[in-house]
Amino acid sequence: MKPAPFDYVRPASIDEACAALAVEESVVIAGGQTLIPILAMRLARPARLVDIARIPGLAGIREEGDAVVIGATTRQVEAERSAVIAARVPLLARALPFVGHAPTRNRGTLGGSVANADPAAEIPLVLVTLGGVVVVHDGRTTQEIAAQEFVLGPMMTALATGALVVGLRFPVWPDRRIGVGFHEVSTRASDFAFAAAAAQIALDASGRCTKCTIGIGAATPRPVRRDALATKLIGSTLDDTDIRAGVADAVAELEIMVDSHASPDYRRRAAKALAVRALTDARDAARGVPV
Amino acid sequence: MKVELNVNNARASVEVEPRTTLVDCLRDNLGLTGTHTGCEHGICGACTVLLEGEPVRACLMLAVQADGYAITTIEAVAPAPGELSIVQDAFCETHGLQCGFCTPGMVLTAEALLRRIPDPTRADIVSAISANICRCTGYGQIVEAIALAAKRLAGSNLPRQVVPGEPA
Ligand code: FES
Ligand code: FES
């Protein structure tokens, strides 16, 4: 379990990092919590690692208008303990404790999780569910790519060679009564999920749903939003029957992933149950019922 | 590559290949074999060390990434040679270890937890050690050990255990 040899460079700026990444066989390392096991098992043998962890300005959490922007190399633990995230992006705050486990969150980064695009990863699911954006720099220009268009499939993204994820933009809902829910199922806590669901809703003063978004991950090759379901639920009072009926339709057409860990049938049923729970939690939280 | 490390409050200059993990560097270059290697790919937690006081897996970090951080290994936990820290003592007393393979990682994880949450609930303890595999104890006595250590630390009038590299 020792990695094959590689070179190691530590660029001082984003532009330097992009130049380094344009050289063939170079890969980014930030937290390394996914990359190092891959290297140790020799599933990959890159010629060199480009360490972006200490590039000034790449880490940090800041409010920018109607969004919170999280720098790519921000450690997951920082977001988990951040008062800004708790108050402004509560869905992310809810999901972060499910990401790996505490020691990997101490090193793992938010940008790394999205760039890696593991279907079971929680952070890309939250970003897709909220309609967030991946900020990418290619050495010349900075580009914003909708999360849904960024994550293409298992470990596949729209990131071009020589480009670097520099930040994630999470939309903030200004509504007064919002609630979130996040659920996943895995063989043991902290292991890869078989299915996961994330939901955020807003209610008006009368308890009617004014906004709704729901995403499903892990069961699917990439996180997907169920916009038709959200549209159906907006305007309703989110009664249990509304939620159940809507979710049943929404998971019926999902493209489910097949692998040796769980059957497609199980994953679909799990996705359905988890989506119902996530929406119910979100509704109850917005109603002020303790979840 | 040459790397300057700060391990247990001492500076160490090592010459390593970029592919050398921190745990191999600690064990092979610095002779600190209290940090164990199990799976070497981030699953077991045997290689846990503290980085700026927080538990991390030393097999999931390259030595070349580690310069400038305060690293604490199990060797720095006991207050003096032949003595045990309150946490270590609690592990002995409650039979929180059998073969001892997981113990350095468990003890460091507990030390970090008790510094952040001095009065942990059972759920806090279980969640903190959930990243560390023990194939002997069944975890029950480890949870007991950490709860006992928390009680003793709260009752002791000694200054809280100072982790090397941290301002007291
Ligand atoms: S040796 Fe590092 S986690 Fe197993
Ligand atoms: S005491 Fe043997 S592995 Fe924990």
CSV table of C-alpha atoms and ligand atoms in Angstrom, one decimal:
chain,number,residue,atom,x,y,z
A,1,MET,CA,0.0,0.0,0.0
A,2,LYS,CA,2.7,2.5,-1.0
A,3,PRO,CA,2.1,5.0,-3.8
A,4,ALA,CA,4.3,4.8,-6.9
A,5,PRO,CA,6.8,7.6,-7.1
A,6,PHE,CA,5.7,11.1,-8.2
A,7,ASP,CA,7.0,14.6,-8.2
A,8,TYR,CA,5.5,17.2,-5.9
A,9,VAL,CA,5.1,20.9,-6.6
A,10,ARG,CA,3.5,23.6,-4.5
A,11,PRO,CA,2.5,26.6,-6.7
A,12,ALA,CA,2.2,30.0,-5.0
A,13,SER,CA,-0.8,31.3,-7.0
A,14,ILE,CA,-3.8,30.1,-8.8
A,15,ASP,CA,-2.2,31.0,-12.2
A,16,GLU,CA,0.9,29.1,-11.3
A,17,ALA,CA,-1.3,26.1,-10.3
A,18,CYS,CA,-3.1,26.2,-13.7
A,19,ALA,CA,0.2,26.3,-15.5
A,20,ALA,CA,1.4,23.3,-13.5
A,21,LEU,CA,-1.8,21.4,-14.2
A,22,ALA,CA,-1.5,22.0,-17.9
A,23,VAL,CA,1.5,19.6,-17.9
A,24,GLU,CA,0.5,16.1,-18.7
A,25,GLU,CA,-0.1,13.5,-15.9
A,26,SER,CA,-0.4,16.2,-13.3
A,27,VAL,CA,-3.2,16.0,-10.7
A,28,VAL,CA,-4.3,18.4,-8.0
A,29,ILE,CA,-4.0,17.6,-4.3
A,30,ALA,CA,-5.7,19.7,-1.7
A,31,GLY,CA,-6.9,17.7,1.3
A,32,GLY,CA,-5.8,14.4,-0.3
A,33,GLN,CA,-8.4,12.3,1.6
A,34,THR,CA,-9.6,10.6,-1.6
A,35,LEU,CA,-6.5,11.0,-3.7
A,36,ILE,CA,-4.0,9.4,-1.3
A,37,PRO,CA,-5.9,6.2,-0.9
A,38,ILE,CA,-6.2,6.0,-4.7
A,39,LEU,CA,-2.4,6.5,-5.0
A,40,ALA,CA,-1.7,4.0,-2.1
A,41,MET,CA,-3.8,1.3,-3.9
A,42,ARG,CA,-2.1,2.3,-7.2
A,43,LEU,CA,-5.4,2.9,-8.9
A,44,ALA,CA,-3.7,6.0,-10.3
A,45,ARG,CA,-0.1,6.7,-11.0
A,46,PRO,CA,0.2,10.4,-11.8
A,47,ALA,CA,3.6,11.8,-12.6
A,48,ARG,CA,3.2,14.7,-10.3
A,49,LEU,CA,1.0,16.2,-7.6
A,50,VAL,CA,0.2,19.9,-7.6
A,51,ASP,CA,-0.5,20.9,-4.1
A,52,ILE,CA,-3.0,23.9,-4.0
A,53,ALA,CA,-3.7,23.7,-0.2
A,54,ARG,CA,-1.7,26.8,0.7
A,55,ILE,CA,-2.4,29.1,-2.2
A,56,PRO,CA,-3.4,32.4,-0.6
A,57,GLY,CA,-7.1,33.3,-1.0
A,58,LEU,CA,-8.3,29.9,-2.0
A,59,ALA,CA,-9.7,29.1,1.4
A,60,GLY,CA,-12.4,30.9,3.3
A,61,ILE,CA,-16.1,31.4,3.6
A,62,ARG,CA,-17.6,34.7,2.6
A,63,GLU,CA,-21.0,36.2,2.0
A,64,GLU,CA,-21.5,37.7,-1.4
A,65,GLY,CA,-24.9,39.2,-2.1
A,66,ASP,CA,-27.4,36.4,-2.2
A,67,ALA,CA,-24.9,33.7,-1.9
A,68,VAL,CA,-22.2,32.2,0.3
A,69,VAL,CA,-18.9,31.6,-1.5
A,70,ILE,CA,-16.7,28.9,-0.1
A,71,GLY,CA,-13.1,28.8,-1.3
A,72,ALA,CA,-12.1,25.5,-2.9
A,73,THR,CA,-9.5,24.6,-0.3
A,74,THR,CA,-11.7,25.4,2.7
A,75,ARG,CA,-11.5,22.4,5.1
A,76,GLN,CA,-14.8,20.6,5.6
A,77,VAL,CA,-14.4,21.0,9.4
A,78,GLU,CA,-14.3,24.8,9.0
A,79,ALA,CA,-17.6,24.8,7.2
A,80,GLU,CA,-19.0,22.4,9.7
A,81,ARG,CA,-18.2,24.8,12.6
A,82,SER,CA,-19.0,28.0,10.7
A,83,ALA,CA,-21.7,30.2,12.0
A,84,VAL,CA,-22.2,31.7,8.6
A,85,ILE,CA,-22.9,28.3,7.0
A,86,ALA,CA,-25.2,27.3,9.9
A,87,ALA,CA,-27.3,30.5,9.5
A,88,ARG,CA,-27.2,31.0,5.7
A,89,VAL,CA,-26.7,27.6,4.1
A,90,PRO,CA,-28.4,25.3,6.7
A,91,LEU,CA,-28.8,22.4,4.2
A,92,LEU,CA,-25.0,22.3,3.9
A,93,ALA,CA,-24.6,22.5,7.7
A,94,ARG,CA,-27.1,19.6,8.0
A,95,ALA,CA,-25.2,17.4,5.4
A,96,LEU,CA,-21.6,18.0,6.5
A,97,PRO,CA,-21.6,15.6,9.5
A,98,PHE,CA,-22.3,12.9,7.0
A,99,VAL,CA,-19.2,13.6,5.0
A,100,GLY,CA,-16.5,10.9,5.7
A,101,HIS,CA,-15.7,11.1,9.4
A,102,ALA,CA,-14.2,13.7,11.7
A,103,PRO,CA,-10.5,13.0,10.9
A,104,THR,CA,-11.1,13.1,7.1
A,105,ARG,CA,-13.2,16.3,7.5
A,106,ASN,CA,-10.2,17.8,9.3
A,107,ARG,CA,-8.2,17.6,6.1
A,108,GLY,CA,-10.7,17.1,3.3
A,109,THR,CA,-11.8,20.2,1.4
A,110,LEU,CA,-15.2,21.3,-0.1
A,111,GLY,CA,-13.7,22.0,-3.6
A,112,GLY,CA,-12.0,18.6,-3.6
A,113,SER,CA,-15.3,16.8,-2.8
A,114,VAL,CA,-17.0,18.5,-5.8
A,115,ALA,CA,-14.1,18.1,-8.2
A,116,ASN,CA,-13.9,14.4,-7.3
A,117,ALA,CA,-17.6,13.9,-8.1
A,118,ASP,CA,-18.1,10.6,-6.2
A,119,PRO,CA,-21.8,9.8,-6.7
A,120,ALA,CA,-22.1,9.2,-3.0
A,121,ALA,CA,-20.6,12.5,-2.0
A,122,GLU,CA,-22.8,14.8,0.1
A,123,ILE,CA,-21.3,18.2,-0.8
A,124,PRO,CA,-22.0,18.0,-4.6
A,125,LEU,CA,-25.6,16.8,-3.8
A,126,VAL,CA,-26.2,19.9,-1.6
A,127,LEU,CA,-24.7,22.1,-4.3
A,128,VAL,CA,-26.8,20.6,-7.0
A,129,THR,CA,-30.0,20.7,-4.8
A,130,LEU,CA,-29.6,24.4,-4.1
A,131,GLY,CA,-28.8,25.2,-7.7
A,132,GLY,CA,-25.3,26.3,-6.8
A,133,VAL,CA,-22.3,27.1,-9.0
A,134,VAL,CA,-18.8,25.9,-9.3
A,135,VAL,CA,-16.3,28.7,-9.9
A,136,VAL,CA,-13.4,27.5,-12.2
A,137,HIS,CA,-10.2,29.2,-13.3
A,138,ASP,CA,-8.2,28.1,-16.2
A,139,GLY,CA,-5.2,30.4,-16.0
A,140,ARG,CA,-6.8,33.1,-18.2
A,141,THR,CA,-10.5,33.4,-17.3
A,142,THR,CA,-12.8,32.6,-14.4
A,143,GLN,CA,-15.9,30.8,-15.3
A,144,GLU,CA,-19.0,29.9,-13.4
A,145,ILE,CA,-20.5,26.5,-14.2
A,146,ALA,CA,-23.9,25.4,-12.8
A,147,ALA,CA,-23.3,22.5,-10.4
A,148,GLN,CA,-25.7,20.4,-12.4
A,149,GLU,CA,-23.7,20.8,-15.5
A,150,PHE,CA,-20.4,20.5,-13.7
A,151,VAL,CA,-20.9,17.0,-12.3
A,152,LEU,CA,-21.3,14.7,-15.3
A,153,GLY,CA,-21.2,11.2,-13.8
A,154,PRO,CA,-19.2,9.1,-11.4
A,155,MET,CA,-15.8,10.8,-11.0
A,156,MET,CA,-16.5,12.8,-14.1
A,157,THR,CA,-16.8,16.6,-14.3
A,158,ALA,CA,-16.8,19.3,-16.9
A,159,LEU,CA,-13.4,20.6,-15.6
A,160,ALA,CA,-11.0,21.1,-18.5
A,161,THR,CA,-7.3,20.1,-18.3
A,162,GLY,CA,-5.3,22.9,-16.7
A,163,ALA,CA,-8.4,24.3,-15.0
A,164,LEU,CA,-8.9,24.5,-11.3
A,165,VAL,CA,-12.0,24.6,-9.1
A,166,VAL,CA,-11.5,27.8,-7.1
A,167,GLY,CA,-14.8,28.1,-5.2
A,168,LEU,CA,-18.3,27.0,-4.7
A,169,ARG,CA,-21.3,29.4,-4.7
A,170,PHE,CA,-24.2,28.3,-2.5
A,171,PRO,CA,-27.4,30.4,-3.0
A,172,VAL,CA,-28.9,31.8,0.2
A,173,TRP,CA,-32.7,31.9,0.6
A,174,PRO,CA,-33.8,35.1,2.1
A,175,ASP,CA,-37.2,33.7,3.1
A,176,ARG,CA,-38.1,33.9,6.8
A,177,ARG,CA,-39.6,30.4,7.3
A,178,ILE,CA,-37.2,27.8,5.7
A,179,GLY,CA,-36.5,24.3,6.7
A,180,VAL,CA,-34.0,21.7,5.5
A,181,GLY,CA,-33.7,17.9,5.6
A,182,PHE,CA,-30.9,15.5,4.7
A,183,HIS,CA,-30.9,11.8,5.0
A,184,GLU,CA,-28.7,9.0,3.7
A,185,VAL,CA,-28.3,5.2,4.2
A,186,SER,CA,-25.0,3.4,4.3
A,187,THR,CA,-23.7,0.1,5.8
A,188,ARG,CA,-22.1,2.0,8.7
A,189,ALA,CA,-21.9,5.7,9.8
A,190,SER,CA,-19.3,7.5,7.7
A,191,ASP,CA,-19.2,4.9,4.9
A,192,PHE,CA,-20.3,5.6,1.3
A,193,ALA,CA,-24.0,6.1,1.0
A,194,PHE,CA,-26.2,3.8,-1.1
A,195,ALA,CA,-28.8,6.5,-1.4
A,196,ALA,CA,-29.2,10.1,-0.1
A,197,ALA,CA,-31.7,12.9,-0.3
A,198,ALA,CA,-31.5,16.6,0.4
A,199,ALA,CA,-34.5,19.0,0.6
A,200,GLN,CA,-35.0,22.7,1.4
A,201,ILE,CA,-38.4,24.4,1.5
A,202,ALA,CA,-39.9,27.7,2.4
A,203,LEU,CA,-43.4,28.4,3.8
A,204,ASP,CA,-45.5,31.5,3.8
A,205,ALA,CA,-47.2,32.9,6.9
A,206,SER,CA,-50.2,30.6,6.3
A,207,GLY,CA,-48.0,27.5,6.1
A,208,ARG,CA,-48.2,27.1,2.3
A,209,CYS,CA,-45.0,26.1,0.5
A,210,THR,CA,-43.6,28.9,-1.6
A,211,LYS,CA,-40.3,27.4,-2.5
A,212,CYS,CA,-39.0,23.8,-2.7
A,213,THR,CA,-36.0,22.0,-3.9
A,214,ILE,CA,-35.2,18.3,-3.6
A,215,GLY,CA,-32.1,16.4,-4.7
A,216,ILE,CA,-31.2,12.7,-4.8
A,217,GLY,CA,-27.7,11.3,-4.8
A,218,ALA,CA,-25.7,8.2,-4.2
A,219,ALA,CA,-28.4,6.0,-5.8
A,220,THR,CA,-27.8,7.8,-9.0
A,221,PRO,CA,-24.6,8.1,-11.0
A,222,ARG,CA,-24.6,11.8,-10.2
A,223,PRO,CA,-26.7,14.1,-7.9
A,224,VAL,CA,-30.0,15.1,-9.6
A,225,ARG,CA,-32.6,17.6,-8.7
A,226,ARG,CA,-36.3,16.7,-9.0
A,227,ASP,CA,-37.7,20.0,-10.2
A,228,ALA,CA,-41.1,18.5,-11.4
A,229,LEU,CA,-41.7,17.3,-7.8
A,230,ALA,CA,-40.7,20.7,-6.4
A,231,THR,CA,-43.1,22.5,-8.8
A,232,LYS,CA,-45.9,20.1,-7.8
A,233,LEU,CA,-45.3,20.7,-4.1
A,234,ILE,CA,-45.2,24.5,-4.3
A,235,GLY,CA,-48.5,25.9,-3.3
A,236,SER,CA,-49.4,22.9,-1.3
A,237,THR,CA,-49.3,22.7,2.5
A,238,LEU,CA,-46.9,19.8,2.2
A,239,ASP,CA,-49.2,17.3,3.9
A,240,ASP,CA,-47.8,13.8,4.2
A,241,THR,CA,-50.0,12.6,1.3
A,242,ASP,CA,-48.7,15.4,-1.0
A,243,ILE,CA,-45.1,14.5,-0.2
A,244,ARG,CA,-45.6,10.7,-0.5
A,245,ALA,CA,-47.5,10.8,-3.8
A,246,GLY,CA,-45.1,13.4,-5.3
A,247,VAL,CA,-41.9,11.5,-4.3
A,248,ALA,CA,-43.2,8.2,-5.6
A,249,ASP,CA,-43.5,9.7,-9.1
A,250,ALA,CA,-40.2,11.5,-8.8
A,251,VAL,CA,-38.2,8.4,-8.1
A,252,ALA,CA,-39.9,6.2,-10.6
A,253,GLU,CA,-38.0,7.8,-13.5
A,254,LEU,CA,-34.7,8.0,-11.8
A,255,GLU,CA,-31.7,6.5,-13.5
A,256,ILE,CA,-30.3,4.2,-10.8
A,257,MET,CA,-26.7,3.1,-10.4
A,258,VAL,CA,-25.8,-0.5,-10.5
A,259,ASP,CA,-22.9,-1.9,-8.5
A,260,SER,CA,-22.1,-4.8,-6.2
A,261,HIS,CA,-23.0,-2.9,-3.0
A,262,ALA,CA,-26.8,-2.6,-3.3
A,263,SER,CA,-29.3,-3.7,-5.9
A,264,PRO,CA,-31.0,-1.0,-8.1
A,265,ASP,CA,-34.4,-2.0,-6.6
A,266,TYR,CA,-33.1,-1.4,-3.0
A,267,ARG,CA,-31.5,1.9,-4.0
A,268,ARG,CA,-34.7,3.1,-5.6
A,269,ARG,CA,-36.8,2.2,-2.5
A,270,ALA,CA,-34.2,3.8,-0.2
A,271,ALA,CA,-34.1,7.0,-2.3
A,272,LYS,CA,-37.9,7.2,-2.1
A,273,ALA,CA,-38.0,6.7,1.7
A,274,LEU,CA,-35.1,9.1,2.3
A,275,ALA,CA,-36.7,11.8,0.0
A,276,VAL,CA,-39.9,11.6,2.0
A,277,ARG,CA,-38.0,11.9,5.2
A,278,ALA,CA,-35.9,14.8,4.0
A,279,LEU,CA,-39.0,16.7,2.8
A,280,THR,CA,-40.9,15.9,6.0
A,281,ASP,CA,-38.0,17.2,8.2
A,282,ALA,CA,-37.7,20.3,6.1
A,283,ARG,CA,-41.5,21.0,6.4
A,284,ASP,CA,-41.5,20.3,10.2
A,285,ALA,CA,-38.4,22.5,10.7
A,286,ALA,CA,-40.1,25.4,8.7
A,287,ARG,CA,-43.3,24.9,10.7
A,288,GLY,CA,-41.2,25.2,13.9
A,289,VAL,CA,-41.7,21.6,15.0
A,290,PRO,CA,-38.4,20.3,16.5
A,291,VAL,CA,-37.0,17.6,14.1
B,1,MET,CA,12.9,16.4,-0.8
B,2,LYS,CA,13.8,18.1,2.4
B,3,VAL,CA,11.0,18.8,4.8
B,4,GLU,CA,11.1,20.7,8.1
B,5,LEU,CA,8.6,19.1,10.6
B,6,ASN,CA,7.4,20.2,14.0
B,7,VAL,CA,6.7,16.9,15.9
B,8,ASN,CA,5.9,16.9,19.6
B,9,ASN,CA,7.3,20.4,19.9
B,10,ALA,CA,10.7,19.5,18.4
B,11,ARG,CA,12.0,20.6,15.0
B,12,ALA,CA,13.0,17.8,12.7
B,13,SER,CA,14.5,18.1,9.3
B,14,VAL,CA,13.9,15.0,7.2
B,15,GLU,CA,14.9,13.9,3.7
B,16,VAL,CA,11.9,12.0,2.1
B,17,GLU,CA,10.6,11.1,-1.3
B,18,PRO,CA,7.4,13.0,-2.1
B,19,ARG,CA,5.4,9.7,-2.0
B,20,THR,CA,6.4,9.1,1.7
B,21,THR,CA,3.3,9.3,3.9
B,22,LEU,CA,3.5,11.2,7.2
B,23,VAL,CA,3.1,7.9,9.1
B,24,ASP,CA,6.0,6.3,7.3
B,25,CYS,CA,8.1,9.4,7.9
B,26,LEU,CA,7.3,9.4,11.6
B,27,ARG,CA,8.1,5.7,12.0
B,28,ASP,CA,11.0,5.3,9.7
B,29,ASN,CA,12.7,8.6,9.6
B,30,LEU,CA,12.0,9.8,13.2
B,31,GLY,CA,11.8,6.4,14.9
B,32,LEU,CA,8.4,7.3,16.4
B,33,THR,CA,6.9,3.9,16.1
B,34,GLY,CA,4.0,4.5,18.6
B,35,THR,CA,2.0,5.6,15.6
B,36,HIS,CA,0.8,2.4,14.0
B,37,THR,CA,0.0,1.5,10.4
B,38,GLY,CA,-2.9,-0.8,9.7
B,39,CYS,CA,-4.7,-0.4,6.4
B,40,GLU,CA,-2.5,2.4,5.0
B,41,HIS,CA,-5.5,3.8,3.1
B,42,GLY,CA,-7.5,5.7,5.5
B,43,ILE,CA,-9.9,3.0,6.9
B,44,CYS,CA,-8.7,1.9,10.3
B,45,GLY,CA,-7.4,5.0,12.2
B,46,ALA,CA,-4.4,3.2,13.7
B,47,CYS,CA,-2.2,5.9,12.3
B,48,THR,CA,-4.1,8.8,13.9
B,49,VAL,CA,-1.9,11.8,15.0
B,50,LEU,CA,-3.0,15.3,16.0
B,51,LEU,CA,-2.4,18.1,13.5
B,52,GLU,CA,-2.8,21.4,15.3
B,53,GLY,CA,-4.6,19.5,18.0
B,54,GLU,CA,-7.2,17.8,15.7
B,55,PRO,CA,-7.1,14.1,14.8
B,56,VAL,CA,-6.0,13.2,11.3
B,57,ARG,CA,-4.9,10.1,9.5
B,58,ALA,CA,-1.1,10.1,9.1
B,59,CYS,CA,-1.4,7.6,6.2
B,60,LEU,CA,-3.6,10.1,4.3
B,61,MET,CA,-1.1,12.8,4.4
B,62,LEU,CA,2.3,13.1,2.7
B,63,ALA,CA,5.2,14.1,4.8
B,64,VAL,CA,5.9,16.9,2.2
B,65,GLN,CA,2.4,18.4,3.0
B,66,ALA,CA,3.1,18.5,6.8
B,67,ASP,CA,5.7,21.3,7.2
B,68,GLY,CA,4.6,24.2,9.3
B,69,TYR,CA,2.0,22.2,11.3
B,70,ALA,CA,2.2,21.2,14.9
B,71,ILE,CA,2.1,17.4,14.9
B,72,THR,CA,1.5,15.4,18.1
B,73,THR,CA,2.1,11.7,18.3
B,74,ILE,CA,1.3,9.2,21.1
B,75,GLU,CA,4.9,9.6,22.4
B,76,ALA,CA,4.0,13.1,23.7
B,77,VAL,CA,0.9,12.2,25.6
B,78,ALA,CA,2.5,10.8,28.8
B,79,PRO,CA,3.6,13.6,31.2
B,80,ALA,CA,7.0,11.9,32.0
B,81,PRO,CA,8.7,8.6,31.2
B,82,GLY,CA,7.1,5.8,33.1
B,83,GLU,CA,3.9,7.8,33.7
B,84,LEU,CA,0.5,7.8,32.1
B,85,SER,CA,-1.8,10.7,31.1
B,86,ILE,CA,-5.2,10.7,32.7
B,87,VAL,CA,-6.7,9.4,29.5
B,88,GLN,CA,-4.1,6.6,29.2
B,89,ASP,CA,-4.6,5.6,32.8
B,90,ALA,CA,-8.4,5.5,32.3
B,91,PHE,CA,-7.9,3.1,29.3
B,92,CYS,CA,-5.8,0.8,31.6
B,93,GLU,CA,-8.3,0.9,34.4
B,94,THR,CA,-11.4,0.1,32.3
B,95,HIS,CA,-9.6,-2.5,30.1
B,96,GLY,CA,-10.0,-0.1,27.2
B,97,LEU,CA,-7.3,-2.1,25.3
B,98,GLN,CA,-6.4,-5.6,24.7
B,99,CYS,CA,-3.8,-6.1,21.9
B,100,GLY,CA,-3.1,-2.3,21.9
B,101,PHE,CA,-2.9,-1.9,18.2
B,102,CYS,CA,-5.6,0.6,17.9
B,103,THR,CA,-4.8,2.3,21.3
B,104,PRO,CA,-2.4,5.1,20.2
B,105,GLY,CA,-5.1,6.3,17.8
B,106,MET,CA,-7.9,5.9,20.3
B,107,VAL,CA,-6.0,7.8,23.0
B,108,LEU,CA,-5.1,10.7,20.8
B,109,THR,CA,-8.7,10.9,19.5
B,110,ALA,CA,-9.9,10.9,23.1
B,111,GLU,CA,-7.4,13.6,24.1
B,112,ALA,CA,-8.6,15.8,21.2
B,113,LEU,CA,-12.2,15.2,22.0
B,114,LEU,CA,-11.9,16.0,25.7
B,115,ARG,CA,-10.1,19.2,24.9
B,116,ARG,CA,-12.9,20.4,22.6
B,117,ILE,CA,-15.8,18.9,24.6
B,118,PRO,CA,-14.7,18.5,28.3
B,119,ASP,CA,-18.1,17.0,29.3
B,120,PRO,CA,-18.9,14.7,26.3
B,121,THR,CA,-22.2,12.7,26.0
B,122,ARG,CA,-22.0,9.0,25.2
B,123,ALA,CA,-23.0,10.0,21.6
B,124,ASP,CA,-20.1,12.5,21.4
B,125,ILE,CA,-17.7,9.8,22.5
B,126,VAL,CA,-19.1,7.2,20.1
B,127,SER,CA,-19.0,9.6,17.2
B,128,ALA,CA,-15.4,10.7,18.0
B,129,ILE,CA,-14.1,7.1,18.0
B,130,SER,CA,-16.3,6.0,15.1
B,131,ALA,CA,-13.4,6.6,12.7
B,132,ASN,CA,-11.1,4.2,14.6
B,133,ILE,CA,-11.4,0.4,14.3
B,134,CYS,CA,-10.7,-1.8,17.3
B,135,ARG,CA,-10.8,-5.6,16.6
B,136,CYS,CA,-10.5,-6.6,20.3
B,137,THR,CA,-12.5,-4.7,22.9
B,138,GLY,CA,-15.9,-4.4,21.2
B,139,TYR,CA,-15.6,-0.6,22.0
B,140,GLY,CA,-17.6,-0.8,25.2
B,141,GLN,CA,-14.7,-0.4,27.5
B,142,ILE,CA,-13.1,2.3,25.3
B,143,VAL,CA,-16.3,4.4,25.6
B,144,GLU,CA,-16.1,3.8,29.4
B,145,ALA,CA,-12.4,4.8,29.5
B,146,ILE,CA,-13.1,8.1,27.8
B,147,ALA,CA,-16.1,8.8,30.0
B,148,LEU,CA,-14.0,8.0,33.1
B,149,ALA,CA,-11.1,10.2,31.8
B,150,ALA,CA,-13.6,13.1,31.3
B,151,LYS,CA,-14.8,12.8,34.9
B,152,ARG,CA,-11.2,12.7,36.2
B,153,LEU,CA,-10.1,15.6,34.1
B,154,ALA,CA,-13.0,17.6,35.4
B,155,GLY,CA,-12.2,16.7,39.0
B,156,SER,CA,-8.4,17.2,38.7
B,157,ASN,CA,-6.9,20.5,39.7
B,158,LEU,CA,-4.0,20.0,37.4
B,159,PRO,CA,-3.8,22.3,34.5
B,160,ARG,CA,-5.4,20.7,31.5
B,161,GLN,CA,-3.1,18.5,29.5
B,162,VAL,CA,-1.2,20.8,27.2
B,163,VAL,CA,-0.7,19.4,23.8
B,164,PRO,CA,2.8,20.2,22.5
B,165,GLY,CA,2.9,22.9,19.9
B,166,GLU,CA,-0.1,24.7,21.4
B,167,PRO,CA,0.3,27.8,23.4
B,168,ALA,CA,-0.5,26.9,27.0
C,1,FES,S1,-3.2,3.1,8.6
C,1,FES,FE1,-4.1,5.0,8.4
C,1,FES,S2,-6.2,4.7,8.5
C,1,FES,FE2,-5.4,2.7,8.6
C,2,FES,S1,-7.2,-3.3,21.4
C,2,FES,FE1,-6.7,-4.7,19.8
C,2,FES,S2,-7.4,-3.5,18.1
C,2,FES,FE2,-8.1,-2.4,19.8
